[in-house]
PDB file of C-alpha atoms in Angstrom:
ATOM      1  CA  GLU A   1    -115.939 208.201 120.118  1.00 47.00           C
ATOM      2  CA  LEU A   2    -115.973 211.303 122.282  1.00 47.00           C
ATOM      3  CA  GLN A   3    -116.066 213.515 119.197  1.00 48.00           C
ATOM      4  CA  ALA A   4    -118.897 211.497 117.661  1.00 46.00           C
ATOM      5  CA  ALA A   5    -120.870 211.822 120.899  1.00 42.00           C
ATOM      6  CA  GLY A   6    -120.550 215.592 120.882  1.00 49.00           C
ATOM      7  CA  GLU A   7    -118.151 215.671 123.850  1.00 58.00           C
ATOM      8  CA  LEU A   8    -115.731 217.919 122.023  1.00 64.00           C
ATOM      9  CA  ALA A   9    -113.998 219.321 125.099  1.00 67.00           C
ATOM     10  CA  ALA A  10    -113.065 215.814 126.289  1.00 73.00           C
ATOM     11  CA  ALA A  11    -111.921 214.870 122.788  1.00 78.00           C
ATOM     12  CA  SER A  12    -109.740 217.975 122.711  1.00 78.00           C
ATOM     13  CA  SER A  13    -107.930 216.848 125.870  1.00 80.00           C
ATOM     14  CA  PHE A  14    -107.302 213.451 124.275  1.00 83.00           C
ATOM     15  CA  TYR A  15    -105.810 215.010 121.118  1.00 86.00           C
ATOM     16  CA  THR A  16    -103.646 217.362 123.167  1.00 87.00           C
ATOM     17  CA  ARG A  17    -101.984 214.362 124.776  1.00 90.00           C
ATOM     18  CA  ALA A  18    -101.656 212.633 121.392  1.00 90.00           C
ATOM     19  CA  VAL A  19     -99.838 215.642 119.884  1.00 91.00           C
ATOM     20  CA  GLU A  20     -97.488 215.801 122.877  1.00 91.00           C
ATOM     21  CA  MET A  21     -96.601 212.151 122.267  1.00 91.00           C
ATOM     22  CA  GLU A  22     -96.289 212.429 118.449  1.00 93.00           C
ATOM     23  CA  PRO A  23     -95.675 216.089 117.495  1.00 92.00           C
ATOM     24  CA  ASN A  24     -94.738 215.205 113.895  1.00 94.00           C
ATOM     25  CA  ASN A  25     -97.681 212.903 113.178  1.00 95.00           C
ATOM     26  CA  THR A  26     -99.514 214.842 110.461  1.00 95.00           C
ATOM     27  CA  ALA A  27    -102.616 212.642 110.689  1.00 94.00           C
ATOM     28  CA  VAL A  28    -103.003 213.516 114.377  1.00 93.00           C
ATOM     29  CA  LEU A  29    -102.295 217.191 113.682  1.00 95.00           C
ATOM     30  CA  ASP A  30    -104.930 217.282 110.938  1.00 94.00           C
ATOM     31  CA  ASP A  31    -107.570 215.465 112.999  1.00 91.00           C
ATOM     32  CA  PHE A  32    -106.967 217.708 116.022  1.00 92.00           C
ATOM     33  CA  ALA A  33    -107.214 220.788 113.811  1.00 93.00           C
ATOM     34  CA  GLN A  34    -110.575 219.581 112.511  1.00 88.00           C
ATOM     35  CA  LEU A  35    -111.806 219.125 116.076  1.00 85.00           C
ATOM     36  CA  LEU A  36    -110.647 222.619 117.031  1.00 86.00           C
ATOM     37  CA  LEU A  37    -112.519 224.021 114.048  1.00 83.00           C
ATOM     38  CA  ASP A  38    -115.676 222.302 115.296  1.00 74.00           C
ATOM     39  CA  CYS A  39    -115.005 223.855 118.715  1.00 75.00           C
ATOM     40  CA  GLU A  40    -114.663 227.341 117.183  1.00 71.00           C
ATOM     41  CA  GLN A  41    -110.962 227.632 118.118  1.00 82.00           C
ATOM     42  CA  PRO A  42    -109.510 228.822 114.802  1.00 87.00           C
ATOM     43  CA  GLN A  43    -106.182 230.200 116.030  1.00 89.00           C
ATOM     44  CA  SER A  44    -105.194 226.912 117.638  1.00 90.00           C
ATOM     45  CA  ALA A  45    -106.286 225.064 114.495  1.00 93.00           C
ATOM     46  CA  ILE A  46    -104.165 227.331 112.293  1.00 96.00           C
ATOM     47  CA  ALA A  47    -101.033 226.488 114.280  1.00 94.00           C
ATOM     48  CA  LEU A  48    -101.625 222.751 113.866  1.00 96.00           C
ATOM     49  CA  LEU A  49    -102.422 223.011 110.166  1.00 97.00           C
ATOM     50  CA  ALA A  50     -99.381 225.186 109.507  1.00 97.00           C
ATOM     51  CA  ARG A  51     -97.189 222.583 111.201  1.00 96.00           C
ATOM     52  CA  SER A  52     -98.750 219.770 109.162  1.00 97.00           C
ATOM     53  CA  ILE A  53     -98.299 221.706 105.900  1.00 97.00           C
ATOM     54  CA  GLU A  54     -94.658 222.369 106.796  1.00 97.00           C
ATOM     55  CA  LEU A  55     -94.041 218.673 107.464  1.00 97.00           C
ATOM     56  CA  ALA A  56     -95.877 217.354 104.367  1.00 96.00           C
ATOM     57  CA  PRO A  57     -96.604 220.129 101.817  1.00 96.00           C
ATOM     58  CA  ASP A  58     -97.733 217.755  99.053  1.00 96.00           C
ATOM     59  CA  GLU A  59     -99.909 215.396 101.065  1.00 93.00           C
ATOM     60  CA  SER A  60    -103.492 215.470 102.318  1.00 93.00           C
ATOM     61  CA  HIS A  61    -105.666 217.977 100.487  1.00 96.00           C
ATOM     62  CA  GLY A  62    -107.966 218.291 103.517  1.00 94.00           C
ATOM     63  CA  LYS A  63    -105.565 220.369 105.577  1.00 96.00           C
ATOM     64  CA  PHE A  64    -105.278 222.913 102.772  1.00 97.00           C
ATOM     65  CA  MET A  65    -109.063 223.162 102.487  1.00 95.00           C
ATOM     66  CA  ASN A  66    -109.353 223.660 106.244  1.00 94.00           C
ATOM     67  CA  MET A  67    -106.557 226.234 106.295  1.00 97.00           C
ATOM     68  CA  ALA A  68    -108.267 228.111 103.460  1.00 96.00           C
ATOM     69  CA  GLN A  69    -111.411 228.393 105.593  1.00 90.00           C
ATOM     70  CA  LEU A  70    -109.335 230.097 108.298  1.00 93.00           C
ATOM     71  CA  LEU A  71    -107.515 232.565 106.064  1.00 96.00           C
ATOM     72  CA  GLN A  72    -108.774 235.489 104.022  1.00 95.00           C
ATOM     73  CA  GLY A  73    -108.557 236.819 100.502  1.00 96.00           C
ATOM     74  CA  ALA A  74    -105.617 235.787  98.346  1.00 96.00           C
ATOM     75  CA  ASP A  75    -104.120 233.597 101.097  1.00 97.00           C
ATOM     76  CA  ALA A  76    -107.326 231.570 101.325  1.00 97.00           C
ATOM     77  CA  LEU A  77    -107.520 231.304  97.537  1.00 97.00           C
ATOM     78  CA  GLU A  78    -103.947 229.980  97.407  1.00 97.00           C
ATOM     79  CA  CYS A  79    -104.793 227.228  99.901  1.00 97.00           C
ATOM     80  CA  PHE A  80    -107.994 226.313  98.088  1.00 98.00           C
ATOM     81  CA  ARG A  81    -106.098 226.031  94.807  1.00 97.00           C
ATOM     82  CA  LYS A  82    -103.395 223.859  96.396  1.00 98.00           C
ATOM     83  CA  GLY A  83    -105.977 221.527  97.901  1.00 98.00           C
ATOM     84  CA  ILE A  84    -107.842 221.295  94.584  1.00 98.00           C
ATOM     85  CA  GLN A  85    -104.555 220.610  92.777  1.00 97.00           C
ATOM     86  CA  LEU A  86    -103.861 217.672  95.100  1.00 97.00           C
ATOM     87  CA  MET A  87    -107.368 216.298  94.611  1.00 97.00           C
ATOM     88  CA  ARG A  88    -107.070 216.503  90.826  1.00 96.00           C
ATOM     89  CA  ARG A  89    -103.702 214.725  91.047  1.00 96.00           C
ATOM     90  CA  ASP A  90    -105.120 211.917  93.157  1.00 94.00           C
ATOM     91  CA  LEU A  91    -108.120 211.534  90.847  1.00 93.00           C
ATOM     92  CA  GLN A  92    -105.830 211.284  87.835  1.00 93.00           C
ATOM     93  CA  LYS A  93    -103.863 208.557  89.601  1.00 93.00           C
ATOM     94  CA  ALA A  94    -107.081 206.647  90.321  1.00 91.00           C
ATOM     95  CA  GLU A  95    -108.236 206.949  86.723  1.00 88.00           C
ATOM     96  CA  ALA A  96    -104.821 205.837  85.412  1.00 89.00           C
ATOM     97  CA  ALA A  97    -105.039 202.777  87.653  1.00 90.00           C
ATOM     98  CA  GLY A  98    -108.531 201.951  86.339  1.00 89.00           C
ATOM     99  CA  GLN A  99    -110.136 202.848  89.675  1.00 89.00           C
ATOM    100  CA  ALA A 100    -112.242 205.823  88.585  1.00 83.00           C
ATOM    101  CA  ALA A 101    -115.417 204.108  89.801  1.00 85.00           C
ATOM    102  CA  SER A 102    -113.950 203.038  93.139  1.00 90.00           C
ATOM    103  CA  GLU A 103    -115.493 204.237  96.371  1.00 90.00           C
ATOM    104  CA  ALA A 104    -112.370 206.259  97.162  1.00 89.00           C
ATOM    105  CA  ALA A 105    -112.429 208.007  93.776  1.00 91.00           C
ATOM    106  CA  LEU A 106    -116.134 208.785  94.060  1.00 92.00           C
ATOM    107  CA  SER A 107    -115.550 210.259  97.508  1.00 92.00           C
ATOM    108  CA  LEU A 108    -112.653 212.323  96.186  1.00 94.00           C
ATOM    109  CA  ARG A 109    -114.788 213.597  93.314  1.00 94.00           C
ATOM    110  CA  LYS A 110    -117.405 214.724  95.828  1.00 94.00           C
ATOM    111  CA  GLN A 111    -114.710 216.481  97.880  1.00 95.00           C
ATOM    112  CA  LEU A 112    -113.461 218.193  94.734  1.00 97.00           C
ATOM    113  CA  ALA A 113    -116.947 219.551  94.082  1.00 97.00           C
ATOM    114  CA  VAL A 114    -117.075 220.824  97.660  1.00 95.00           C
ATOM    115  CA  GLY A 115    -113.637 222.431  97.297  1.00 96.00           C
ATOM    116  CA  LEU A 116    -114.642 224.179  94.095  1.00 98.00           C
ATOM    117  CA  SER A 117    -117.862 225.446  95.678  1.00 97.00           C
ATOM    118  CA  SER A 118    -115.886 226.830  98.644  1.00 95.00           C
ATOM    119  CA  THR A 119    -113.582 228.605  96.197  1.00 97.00           C
ATOM    120  CA  ALA A 120    -116.590 230.033  94.366  1.00 97.00           C
ATOM    121  CA  GLU A 121    -117.977 231.259  97.695  1.00 95.00           C
ATOM    122  CA  LEU A 122    -114.745 233.175  98.285  1.00 96.00           C
ATOM    123  CA  PHE A 123    -115.484 235.298  95.227  1.00 97.00           C
ATOM    124  CA  MET A 124    -118.778 236.337  96.857  1.00 96.00           C
ATOM    125  CA  THR A 125    -117.073 237.368 100.085  1.00 94.00           C
ATOM    126  CA  ASP A 126    -113.391 238.279 100.488  1.00 96.00           C
ATOM    127  CA  LEU A 127    -112.703 238.619  96.763  1.00 97.00           C
ATOM    128  CA  CYS A 128    -116.041 240.110  95.743  1.00 95.00           C
ATOM    129  CA  PHE A 129    -114.396 243.361  94.596  1.00 95.00           C
ATOM    130  CA  GLU A 130    -111.861 241.612  92.394  1.00 94.00           C
ATOM    131  CA  GLU A 131    -112.175 242.165  88.666  1.00 93.00           C
ATOM    132  CA  ASN A 132    -114.535 239.593  87.123  1.00 94.00           C
ATOM    133  CA  ALA A 133    -115.354 238.204  90.579  1.00 96.00           C
ATOM    134  CA  GLU A 134    -118.897 237.189  89.633  1.00 94.00           C
ATOM    135  CA  ALA A 135    -117.739 235.564  86.393  1.00 96.00           C
ATOM    136  CA  GLU A 136    -115.072 233.611  88.315  1.00 96.00           C
ATOM    137  CA  CYS A 137    -117.666 232.516  90.850  1.00 97.00           C
ATOM    138  CA  VAL A 138    -120.123 231.377  88.178  1.00 97.00           C
ATOM    139  CA  ALA A 139    -117.444 229.470  86.251  1.00 97.00           C
ATOM    140  CA  ILE A 140    -116.003 227.661  89.296  1.00 98.00           C
ATOM    141  CA  LEU A 141    -119.440 226.851  90.685  1.00 97.00           C
ATOM    142  CA  GLY A 142    -120.502 225.597  87.258  1.00 97.00           C
ATOM    143  CA  GLU A 143    -117.660 223.079  87.291  1.00 97.00           C
ATOM    144  CA  ALA A 144    -118.622 221.986  90.794  1.00 97.00           C
ATOM    145  CA  MET A 145    -122.209 221.400  89.697  1.00 96.00           C
ATOM    146  CA  GLN A 146    -121.050 219.360  86.720  1.00 96.00           C
ATOM    147  CA  ILE A 147    -118.925 217.144  88.974  1.00 95.00           C
ATOM    148  CA  ASP A 148    -121.604 216.589  91.633  1.00 95.00           C
ATOM    149  CA  PRO A 149    -124.969 218.340  91.141  1.00 93.00           C
ATOM    150  CA  ALA A 150    -126.422 216.504  94.155  1.00 93.00           C
ATOM    151  CA  GLU A 151    -123.840 217.698  96.695  1.00 95.00           C
ATOM    152  CA  PRO A 152    -125.539 219.754  99.459  1.00 96.00           C
ATOM    153  CA  GLN A 153    -122.720 222.308  99.734  1.00 96.00           C
ATOM    154  CA  VAL A 154    -122.687 222.910  95.981  1.00 97.00           C
ATOM    155  CA  LEU A 155    -126.422 223.599  96.049  1.00 97.00           C
ATOM    156  CA  LEU A 156    -125.984 225.804  99.124  1.00 97.00           C
ATOM    157  CA  VAL A 157    -123.358 227.979  97.433  1.00 97.00           C
ATOM    158  CA  HIS A 158    -125.602 228.105  94.369  1.00 97.00           C
ATOM    159  CA  ALA A 159    -128.336 229.465  96.636  1.00 98.00           C
ATOM    160  CA  GLN A 160    -125.930 232.102  97.953  1.00 97.00           C
ATOM    161  CA  LEU A 161    -125.066 233.150  94.408  1.00 97.00           C
ATOM    162  CA  LEU A 162    -128.740 233.430  93.512  1.00 97.00           C
ATOM    163  CA  LEU A 163    -129.312 235.632  96.575  1.00 97.00           C
ATOM    164  CA  VAL A 164    -126.447 237.883  95.483  1.00 94.00           C
ATOM    165  CA  GLN A 165    -128.137 238.078  92.087  1.00 95.00           C
ATOM    166  CA  GLN A 166    -131.413 238.992  93.890  1.00 96.00           C
ATOM    167  CA  LYS A 167    -133.188 235.834  92.739  1.00 97.00           C
ATOM    168  CA  GLU A 168    -134.639 234.926  96.121  1.00 97.00           C
ATOM    169  CA  GLU A 169    -137.317 232.486  94.960  1.00 97.00           C
ATOM    170  CA  GLU A 170    -134.778 230.410  93.031  1.00 98.00           C
ATOM    171  CA  ALA A 171    -132.333 230.705  95.929  1.00 98.00           C
ATOM    172  CA  VAL A 172    -134.849 229.308  98.422  1.00 98.00           C
ATOM    173  CA  ALA A 173    -135.588 226.405  96.062  1.00 98.00           C
ATOM    174  CA  SER A 174    -131.868 225.554  95.861  1.00 98.00           C
ATOM    175  CA  LEU A 175    -131.518 225.972  99.622  1.00 98.00           C
ATOM    176  CA  ILE A 176    -134.397 223.588 100.324  1.00 98.00           C
ATOM    177  CA  LYS A 177    -133.095 221.079  97.775  1.00 97.00           C
ATOM    178  CA  SER A 178    -129.714 221.154  99.520  1.00 97.00           C
ATOM    179  CA  HIS A 179    -131.289 220.566 102.940  1.00 98.00           C
ATOM    180  CA  ASP A 180    -133.571 217.790 101.701  1.00 97.00           C
ATOM    181  CA  LEU A 181    -130.543 215.777 100.601  1.00 96.00           C
ATOM    182  CA  TRP A 182    -129.360 215.247 104.177  1.00 95.00           C
ATOM    183  CA  LYS A 183    -132.020 216.314 106.683  1.00 94.00           C
ATOM    184  CA  ASP A 184    -133.455 212.804 107.175  1.00 93.00           C
ATOM    185  CA  LEU A 185    -130.155 210.912 107.218  1.00 91.00           C
ATOM    186  CA  GLU A 186    -129.747 208.990 110.473  1.00 87.00           C
ATOM    187  CA  ASP A 187    -125.981 208.663 110.063  1.00 86.00           C
ATOM    188  CA  GLU A 188    -124.497 211.979 111.208  1.00 82.00           C
ATOM    189  CA  ALA A 189    -121.246 211.100 109.419  1.00 80.00           C
ATOM    190  CA  LYS A 190    -123.109 211.670 106.158  1.00 86.00           C
ATOM    191  CA  TRP A 191    -124.233 215.164 107.148  1.00 89.00           C
ATOM    192  CA  PRO A 192    -122.347 218.109 105.616  1.00 90.00           C
ATOM    193  CA  SER A 193    -119.710 219.910 107.658  1.00 86.00           C
ATOM    194  CA  PHE A 194    -120.621 221.976 110.714  1.00 87.00           C
ATOM    195  CA  HIS A 195    -119.808 225.136 108.724  1.00 86.00           C
ATOM    196  CA  VAL A 196    -122.182 224.129 105.933  1.00 92.00           C
ATOM    197  CA  GLN A 197    -124.938 223.284 108.393  1.00 96.00           C
ATOM    198  CA  LYS A 198    -124.581 226.655 110.092  1.00 96.00           C
ATOM    199  CA  THR A 199    -124.541 228.562 106.800  1.00 95.00           C
ATOM    200  CA  SER A 200    -127.595 226.647 105.646  1.00 97.00           C
ATOM    201  CA  ALA A 201    -129.466 227.373 108.880  1.00 98.00           C
ATOM    202  CA  LYS A 202    -128.555 231.063 108.748  1.00 98.00           C
ATOM    203  CA  LEU A 203    -129.843 231.356 105.190  1.00 98.00           C
ATOM    204  CA  MET A 204    -133.010 229.470 106.137  1.00 98.00           C
ATOM    205  CA  PHE A 205    -133.545 231.991 108.912  1.00 98.00           C
ATOM    206  CA  GLU A 206    -132.826 234.966 106.648  1.00 97.00           C
ATOM    207  CA  THR A 207    -135.211 233.753 103.935  1.00 97.00           C
ATOM    208  CA  GLY A 208    -138.074 232.985 106.317  1.00 96.00           C
ATOM    209  CA  GLN A 209    -137.703 229.193 106.423  1.00 98.00           C
ATOM    210  CA  THR A 210    -137.957 229.231 110.221  1.00 97.00           C
ATOM    211  CA  GLU A 211    -139.008 225.615 110.785  1.00 97.00           C
ATOM    212  CA  ARG A 212    -136.040 224.330 108.814  1.00 98.00           C
ATOM    213  CA  ALA A 213    -133.694 226.751 110.589  1.00 98.00           C
ATOM    214  CA  VAL A 214    -134.876 225.436 113.962  1.00 98.00           C
ATOM    215  CA  GLN A 215    -134.415 221.837 112.853  1.00 96.00           C
ATOM    216  CA  ILE A 216    -130.836 222.417 111.693  1.00 97.00           C
ATOM    217  CA  PHE A 217    -129.799 224.470 114.720  1.00 98.00           C
ATOM    218  CA  GLU A 218    -131.297 221.890 117.100  1.00 97.00           C
ATOM    219  CA  ASN A 219    -129.335 219.093 115.429  1.00 93.00           C
ATOM    220  CA  MET A 220    -126.174 221.194 115.558  1.00 94.00           C
ATOM    221  CA  THR A 221    -126.443 221.574 119.339  1.00 95.00           C
ATOM    222  CA  LEU A 222    -126.398 217.774 119.575  1.00 90.00           C
ATOM    223  CA  VAL A 223    -123.208 217.589 117.508  1.00 85.00           C
ATOM    224  CA  ASN A 224    -121.449 220.466 119.289  1.00 86.00           C
ATOM    225  CA  LYS A 225    -122.801 221.421 122.691  1.00 91.00           C
ATOM    226  CA  ASP A 226    -120.151 224.115 123.175  1.00 90.00           C
ATOM    227  CA  ASP A 227    -120.825 226.446 120.239  1.00 92.00           C
ATOM    228  CA  SER A 228    -122.372 229.591 121.712  1.00 96.00           C
ATOM    229  CA  GLU A 229    -123.340 231.075 118.338  1.00 96.00           C
ATOM    230  CA  THR A 230    -125.464 228.050 117.470  1.00 97.00           C
ATOM    231  CA  TRP A 231    -127.383 228.321 120.738  1.00 98.00           C
ATOM    232  CA  TYR A 232    -127.859 232.062 120.181  1.00 98.00           C
ATOM    233  CA  LEU A 233    -129.131 231.588 116.633  1.00 98.00           C
ATOM    234  CA  LEU A 234    -131.405 228.755 117.781  1.00 98.00           C
ATOM    235  CA  GLY A 235    -132.853 231.158 120.332  1.00 98.00           C
ATOM    236  CA  LEU A 236    -133.543 233.750 117.640  1.00 98.00           C
ATOM    237  CA  SER A 237    -135.218 231.076 115.525  1.00 98.00           C
ATOM    238  CA  TYR A 238    -137.442 230.081 118.446  1.00 98.00           C
ATOM    239  CA  VAL A 239    -138.410 233.727 118.930  1.00 97.00           C
ATOM    240  CA  ARG A 240    -139.457 233.971 115.312  1.00 97.00           C
ATOM    241  CA  ALA A 241    -141.339 230.648 115.562  1.00 96.00           C
ATOM    242  CA  GLY A 242    -143.844 232.190 117.964  1.00 94.00           C
ATOM    243  CA  GLU A 243    -144.852 232.860 121.549  1.00 93.00           C
ATOM    244  CA  GLU A 244    -145.209 229.152 122.367  1.00 94.00           C
ATOM    245  CA  TRP A 245    -141.455 228.758 121.848  1.00 96.00           C
ATOM    246  CA  LYS A 246    -140.537 231.576 124.228  1.00 96.00           C
ATOM    247  CA  ARG A 247    -139.263 229.318 127.016  1.00 96.00           C
ATOM    248  CA  ASP A 248    -137.137 227.362 124.544  1.00 97.00           C
ATOM    249  CA  ALA A 249    -135.705 230.644 123.284  1.00 97.00           C
ATOM    250  CA  ALA A 250    -134.828 231.706 126.825  1.00 97.00           C
ATOM    251  CA  GLU A 251    -133.111 228.387 127.546  1.00 97.00           C
ATOM    252  CA  SER A 252    -131.095 228.659 124.337  1.00 98.00           C
ATOM    253  CA  PHE A 253    -129.979 232.213 125.138  1.00 98.00           C
ATOM    254  CA  LYS A 254    -129.055 231.182 128.699  1.00 97.00           C
ATOM    255  CA  THR A 255    -126.979 228.281 127.394  1.00 98.00           C
ATOM    256  CA  ALA A 256    -125.168 230.599 124.988  1.00 98.00           C
ATOM    257  CA  GLN A 257    -124.531 233.030 127.850  1.00 97.00           C
ATOM    258  CA  GLN A 258    -123.135 230.294 130.110  1.00 97.00           C
ATOM    259  CA  ILE A 259    -120.782 229.085 127.381  1.00 97.00           C
ATOM    260  CA  LEU A 260    -119.500 232.590 126.696  1.00 97.00           C
ATOM    261  CA  GLU A 261    -119.049 233.359 130.396  1.00 96.00           C
ATOM    262  CA  SER A 262    -116.960 230.196 130.762  1.00 95.00           C
ATOM    263  CA  VAL A 263    -114.516 231.472 128.138  1.00 90.00           C
ATOM    264  CA  PRO A 264    -111.776 233.993 129.099  1.00 90.00           C
ATOM    265  CA  GLU A 265    -112.865 237.465 128.063  1.00 90.00           C
ATOM    266  CA  GLU A 266    -109.959 237.932 125.653  1.00 88.00           C
ATOM    267  CA  GLU A 267    -110.997 234.760 123.772  1.00 84.00           C
ATOM    268  CA  ARG A 268    -114.677 235.640 123.337  1.00 90.00           C
ATOM    269  CA  PRO A 269    -115.939 236.970 120.002  1.00 91.00           C
ATOM    270  CA  GLU A 270    -116.209 240.726 120.426  1.00 93.00           C
ATOM    271  CA  GLY A 271    -119.674 241.791 121.587  1.00 95.00           C
ATOM    272  CA  ALA A 272    -121.046 238.225 121.588  1.00 96.00           C
ATOM    273  CA  LEU A 273    -121.915 238.102 125.299  1.00 96.00           C
ATOM    274  CA  GLU A 274    -123.620 241.489 125.207  1.00 97.00           C
ATOM    275  CA  GLN A 275    -125.604 240.426 122.141  1.00 97.00           C
ATOM    276  CA  VAL A 276    -126.894 237.334 123.920  1.00 97.00           C
ATOM    277  CA  GLN A 277    -127.736 239.285 127.070  1.00 97.00           C
ATOM    278  CA  GLU A 278    -129.691 241.832 125.040  1.00 97.00           C
ATOM    279  CA  ALA A 279    -131.655 239.083 123.290  1.00 97.00           C
ATOM    280  CA  LEU A 280    -132.484 237.473 126.644  1.00 96.00           C
ATOM    281  CA  ALA A 281    -133.578 240.785 128.130  1.00 96.00           C
ATOM    282  CA  ALA A 282    -135.743 241.532 125.087  1.00 96.00           C
ATOM    283  CA  LEU A 283    -137.737 238.344 125.734  1.00 94.00           C
ATOM    284  CA  GLY A 284    -139.133 239.761 128.939  1.00 91.00           C
ATOM    285  CA  PRO A 285    -140.630 237.543 131.672  1.00 90.00           C
ATOM    286  CA  VAL A 286    -140.778 233.859 130.748  1.00 85.00           C
ATOM    287  CA  PRO A 287    -143.340 231.748 132.629  1.00 73.00           C
ATOM    288  CA  ASP A 288    -142.119 228.432 134.000  1.00 73.00           C
ATOM    289  CA  GLU A 289    -143.886 225.141 133.296  1.00 64.00           C
ATOM    290  CA  ASP A 290    -145.935 225.241 136.498  1.00 56.00           C
ATOM    291  CA  GLN A 291    -147.275 228.685 135.589  1.00 55.00           C
ATOM    292  CA  ASP A 292    -148.193 227.451 132.124  1.00 53.00           C
ATOM    293  CA  GLU A 293    -150.103 224.507 133.596  1.00 50.00           C
ATOM    294  CA  GLU A 294    -151.972 226.801 136.000  1.00 51.00           C
ATOM    295  CA  MET A 295    -152.936 229.098 133.112  1.00 47.00           C
ATOM    296  CA  ALA A 296    -154.124 226.079 131.102  1.00 47.00           C
ATOM    297  CA  ASP A 297    -156.300 224.923 134.017  1.00 47.00           C
TER     298      ASP A 297
END
């Protein structure tokens, strides 16, 4: 409940106690790792995932997909492939049992499409200089789109590929289509992952879709109040939205600054605090509400 309400710090304390009580409970380890990922604490998440993988190396594809997101290059690819292998195995079992159309199998098929799209994304980033990287990306993403062409993350990665191929107009269309699939959903549990939301918002910002970027970043601050980068990027989006959003931009930058200052210096992303301070300084004087009302009168 705490996690669903966005109180991630309180939820983290709860999971810490749970792990102390049951250090070999892989379900608890995996759930805590997911929470730590949402809280932007990757090193702590890696330790939990590594322990879970050691305890149960052929169970739960999700921990391999999460671990892949935290690793780089060939190590990440290995984890993605292991997670995908487990999903294919579980789907085959469902089909053999005549349960291919079950809710669980449909959910697993969607997760497989997401896993394939994440693997394809890797060939645009860490493995982009590998031989036949683009061909690998296109082939893997093609399979993902065949499995679930209406999955937001699949469409998002497709947009990224189109941007790499310098097809911006088509990329924006895919990006908007991806966002439209979930932007009006009231149930946050049906939204894509925090990582996907952030990537989507960043690409919206980069391609000039400022209103959509603001909408996504604002929703993200409700889900995770402690992510300084989201507040910083929301501030930048407000700045681009126009002068009337200047106070909102300042408040976003100040929130990001407060979060970063509350974190020990050695744990802060390098240069993040200075970046926020520079953005706040660049805004210049920001009138308060009373001043705005006086000017309006």
